[in-house]
């Protein structure tokens, strides 16, 4: 999924594999979208995101991260799609030094911290710089999104994480995690079986997500974690 003014579909072969590329219309704030052709284009863009295997969000190195970029990024994450962030027009950045990419990555992290798991590639559509990397990364992040973890290994990692950093108690009671299972892929989706959903806080879910990423990678793909209550055996 590329930021553009038109929607185009093309096929490219790379290392014996065929890639179908969909170039979408830009997505602006709803308040700025006119009814008619533009709204139809935006709807088609959102549908393209929902239908794709890997979304490539193209930002402008000169313009920097915009509100539109953040909106599209959020749409991709909500759709559960594997993702690559491509910074275009890198050839126009003058006086590049060894630290220039690091500084730009820090700006991305500050503007969109929720994309810390997404690989970034600095490209030039004009000079073709690093464009081939998009195909390699697309295969990689799609593989990560399709990854399935065995239940035994998954539970070892999660229970070790709980042991290292137990949940805080609430009114003298504490979250108990009985076991974890992966219920689907694309994106990897996990269910925690616990004693009471009241005790499972967002920051602890984020902690468990980070531990899953440390153990299994999941580069470029969102992770979804939900919980189900399970009665304790007496």
Coordinates of C-alpha atoms in Angstrom, one line a residue:
X1 CA 0.0 0.0 0.0
X2 CA 1.7 3.2 -1.2
X3 CA 0.7 6.8 -0.6
X4 CA -0.2 8.3 -3.9
X5 CA -3.0 10.2 -5.7
X6 CA -4.1 7.2 -7.8
X7 CA -4.8 3.5 -7.4
X8 CA -2.8 1.3 -9.7
X9 CA -2.2 -2.5 -9.8
X10 CA 0.9 -4.1 -11.2
X11 CA 2.7 -7.4 -11.1
X12 CA 6.5 -7.7 -10.4
X13 CA 8.6 -10.9 -10.3
X14 CA 11.5 -11.0 -7.9
X15 CA 13.6 -14.1 -7.3
X16 CA 11.0 -16.3 -9.0
X17 CA 8.1 -15.0 -6.9
X18 CA 5.3 -12.7 -8.1
X19 CA 4.3 -9.6 -6.2
X20 CA 1.1 -7.8 -6.8
X21 CA 1.5 -4.1 -6.1
X22 CA -1.5 -1.8 -5.3
X23 CA -0.8 1.9 -5.2
X24 CA -3.5 3.7 -3.3
X25 CA -4.9 7.1 -3.0
X26 CA -3.9 9.3 -0.1
X27 CA -6.2 9.2 3.0
X28 CA -7.0 12.6 4.5
X29 CA -9.0 13.5 7.6
X30 CA -12.7 12.8 7.2
X31 CA -13.5 16.4 7.7
X32 CA -11.4 17.3 4.6
X33 CA -12.7 14.5 2.3
X34 CA -15.3 15.7 -0.2
X35 CA -18.2 13.5 -1.1
X36 CA -17.9 11.8 -4.5
X37 CA -14.8 10.7 -6.3
X38 CA -12.4 11.4 -3.5
X39 CA -14.5 9.6 -0.9
X40 CA -14.7 6.6 -3.2
X41 CA -10.9 6.7 -3.6
X42 CA -10.4 6.8 0.1
X43 CA -12.8 3.9 0.7
X44 CA -10.9 1.9 -2.0
X45 CA -7.6 2.6 -0.3
X46 CA -8.9 1.4 3.1
X47 CA -10.3 -1.7 1.4
X48 CA -6.9 -2.3 -0.2
X49 CA -5.2 -2.2 3.2
X50 CA -7.7 -4.7 4.5
X51 CA -7.1 -7.0 1.6
X52 CA -3.3 -6.8 1.4
X53 CA -0.7 -9.2 2.8
X54 CA 1.9 -6.5 3.5
X55 CA 1.4 -2.8 3.6
X56 CA 4.2 -0.4 2.7
X57 CA 3.6 3.0 4.1
X58 CA 5.6 5.6 2.0
X59 CA 6.6 8.8 3.8
X60 CA 8.5 11.8 2.4
X61 CA 12.0 12.3 3.7
X62 CA 11.9 16.0 2.9
X63 CA 8.4 16.6 4.3
X64 CA 8.9 14.4 7.3
X65 CA 6.2 12.5 9.2
X66 CA 2.7 14.0 8.7
X67 CA -0.6 13.6 10.3
X68 CA -1.7 11.7 7.3
X69 CA 1.1 9.3 7.7
X70 CA 0.1 8.7 11.3
X71 CA -3.5 8.2 10.3
X72 CA -2.6 5.6 7.6
X73 CA -0.2 3.9 9.9
X74 CA -3.0 3.5 12.5
X75 CA -5.4 2.1 9.8
X76 CA -2.8 -0.5 8.9
X77 CA -2.2 -1.5 12.5
X78 CA -5.9 -1.7 13.2
X79 CA -6.3 -4.0 10.1
X80 CA -3.7 -6.3 11.6
X81 CA -1.4 -6.1 8.6
X82 CA 2.3 -6.8 8.3
X83 CA 4.0 -3.5 7.6
X84 CA 7.1 -1.7 6.2
X85 CA 7.8 2.0 6.5
X86 CA 9.6 3.3 3.4
X87 CA 11.1 6.8 3.6
X88 CA 11.1 8.1 0.0
X89 CA 13.2 10.9 -1.6
X90 CA 16.2 9.9 0.4
X91 CA 18.4 11.2 -2.5
X92 CA 17.2 14.7 -1.8
X93 CA 18.6 14.8 1.7
X94 CA 21.8 16.8 1.6
X95 CA 25.0 16.4 3.7
X96 CA 24.1 12.9 4.7
X97 CA 26.3 11.5 7.5
X98 CA 26.6 8.1 9.1
X99 CA 24.2 9.3 11.8
X100 CA 21.6 10.8 9.5
X101 CA 19.4 7.6 9.2
X102 CA 19.6 7.1 13.0
X103 CA 18.4 10.7 13.6
X104 CA 15.5 10.2 11.2
X105 CA 14.6 6.9 12.8
X106 CA 14.5 8.7 16.2
X107 CA 12.1 11.2 14.7
X108 CA 9.9 8.4 13.5
X109 CA 10.0 6.8 16.9
X110 CA 9.0 10.0 18.5
X111 CA 6.1 10.7 16.0
X112 CA 4.8 7.1 15.8
X113 CA 6.1 5.1 18.8
X114 CA 3.5 2.4 18.1
X115 CA 5.5 1.4 15.1
X116 CA 8.7 0.4 17.0
X117 CA 8.4 -3.2 15.6
X118 CA 8.1 -2.0 11.9
X119 CA 11.3 -2.2 9.7
X120 CA 12.3 1.1 8.1
X121 CA 14.0 1.4 4.7
X122 CA 15.3 4.6 3.2
X123 CA 14.6 4.6 -0.6
X124 CA 14.5 6.8 -3.7
X125 CA 11.9 6.0 -6.3
X126 CA 13.8 8.3 -8.7
X127 CA 17.2 6.7 -8.4
X128 CA 15.9 3.2 -7.4
X129 CA 18.0 3.3 -4.3
X130 CA 17.2 0.3 -2.0
X131 CA 13.9 -0.4 -3.8
X132 CA 14.9 -4.1 -4.1
X133 CA 14.9 -4.2 -0.3
X134 CA 11.2 -3.7 -0.2
X135 CA 10.7 -7.2 -1.8
X136 CA 13.0 -8.9 0.6
X137 CA 11.4 -7.2 3.6
X138 CA 7.9 -8.0 2.3
X139 CA 8.7 -11.7 2.3
X140 CA 10.3 -11.4 5.7
X141 CA 7.5 -9.6 7.5
X142 CA 4.8 -11.7 5.9
X143 CA 6.6 -14.8 7.1
X144 CA 6.7 -13.3 10.6
X145 CA 3.0 -12.5 10.4
X146 CA 2.3 -16.1 9.4
X147 CA 4.4 -17.6 12.2
X148 CA 2.8 -20.0 14.6
X149 CA 4.3 -20.9 18.0
X150 CA 3.9 -24.2 19.7
X151 CA 1.7 -24.1 22.8
X152 CA 4.4 -25.6 25.0
X153 CA 7.0 -23.1 24.0
X154 CA 4.6 -20.2 24.1
X155 CA 3.5 -21.0 27.7
X156 CA 7.1 -21.4 28.8
X157 CA 7.9 -17.9 27.6
X158 CA 4.8 -16.3 29.0
X159 CA 5.0 -18.0 32.4
X160 CA 8.7 -17.1 32.7
X161 CA 7.7 -13.5 31.9
X162 CA 5.1 -13.6 34.7
X163 CA 7.6 -15.1 37.1
X164 CA 10.2 -12.4 36.4
X165 CA 7.7 -9.5 36.7
X166 CA 4.5 -10.6 38.5
X167 CA 1.3 -8.5 38.1
X168 CA 0.6 -6.0 40.9
X169 CA -2.1 -7.0 43.3
X170 CA -5.4 -5.1 43.4
X171 CA -7.2 -4.9 46.7
X172 CA -5.2 -7.9 47.9
X173 CA -6.0 -10.0 44.8
X174 CA -3.7 -10.7 41.9
X175 CA -3.9 -11.7 38.2
X176 CA -3.4 -15.5 37.7
X177 CA -2.5 -16.7 34.3
X178 CA -3.3 -20.3 33.7
X179 CA -2.1 -20.8 30.1
X180 CA -1.8 -19.1 26.8
X181 CA -2.6 -20.3 23.3
X182 CA -2.2 -18.9 19.8
X183 CA -5.5 -19.0 18.0
X184 CA -4.6 -17.6 14.6
X185 CA -2.0 -16.0 12.4
X186 CA -1.9 -12.9 10.1
X187 CA -1.6 -11.3 12.5
X188 CA -0.4 -13.6 15.3
X189 CA -3.2 -13.6 17.8
X190 CA -3.0 -15.0 21.4
X191 CA -5.5 -15.7 24.1
X192 CA -4.6 -15.6 27.8
X193 CA -6.7 -17.7 30.1
X194 CA -6.9 -15.9 33.4
X195 CA -8.8 -15.8 36.7
X196 CA -10.3 -12.3 36.2
X197 CA -10.1 -9.8 33.4
X198 CA -10.3 -6.9 35.9
X199 CA -6.7 -7.6 36.9
X200 CA -5.3 -7.6 33.4
X201 CA -4.1 -4.0 32.7
X202 CA -3.1 -2.6 29.4
X203 CA 0.5 -2.0 30.5
X204 CA 0.9 -5.6 31.5
X205 CA -0.5 -6.8 28.1
X206 CA 2.2 -4.5 26.5
X207 CA 4.8 -6.1 28.7
X208 CA 3.8 -9.6 27.6
X209 CA 3.8 -8.4 24.0
X210 CA 7.3 -7.2 24.4
X211 CA 8.4 -10.5 25.9
X212 CA 6.8 -12.4 23.0
X213 CA 8.7 -10.2 20.5
X214 CA 12.0 -10.8 22.4
X215 CA 11.5 -14.5 22.2
X216 CA 9.9 -15.0 18.8
X217 CA 10.7 -11.8 16.7
X218 CA 7.4 -11.0 15.0
X219 CA 9.2 -8.3 13.0
X220 CA 6.9 -6.0 11.1
X221 CA 3.7 -7.5 12.3
X222 CA 1.2 -6.4 15.0
X223 CA 0.4 -8.8 17.8
X224 CA -3.1 -9.2 19.2
X225 CA -3.6 -10.4 22.7
X226 CA -7.0 -11.0 24.3
X227 CA -8.1 -12.7 27.5
X228 CA -10.7 -15.2 28.6
X229 CA -11.7 -15.9 32.2
X230 CA -11.3 -19.5 33.4
X231 CA -12.5 -20.8 36.8
X232 CA -9.9 -22.2 39.0
X233 CA -10.1 -25.8 39.9
X234 CA -10.9 -26.4 43.6

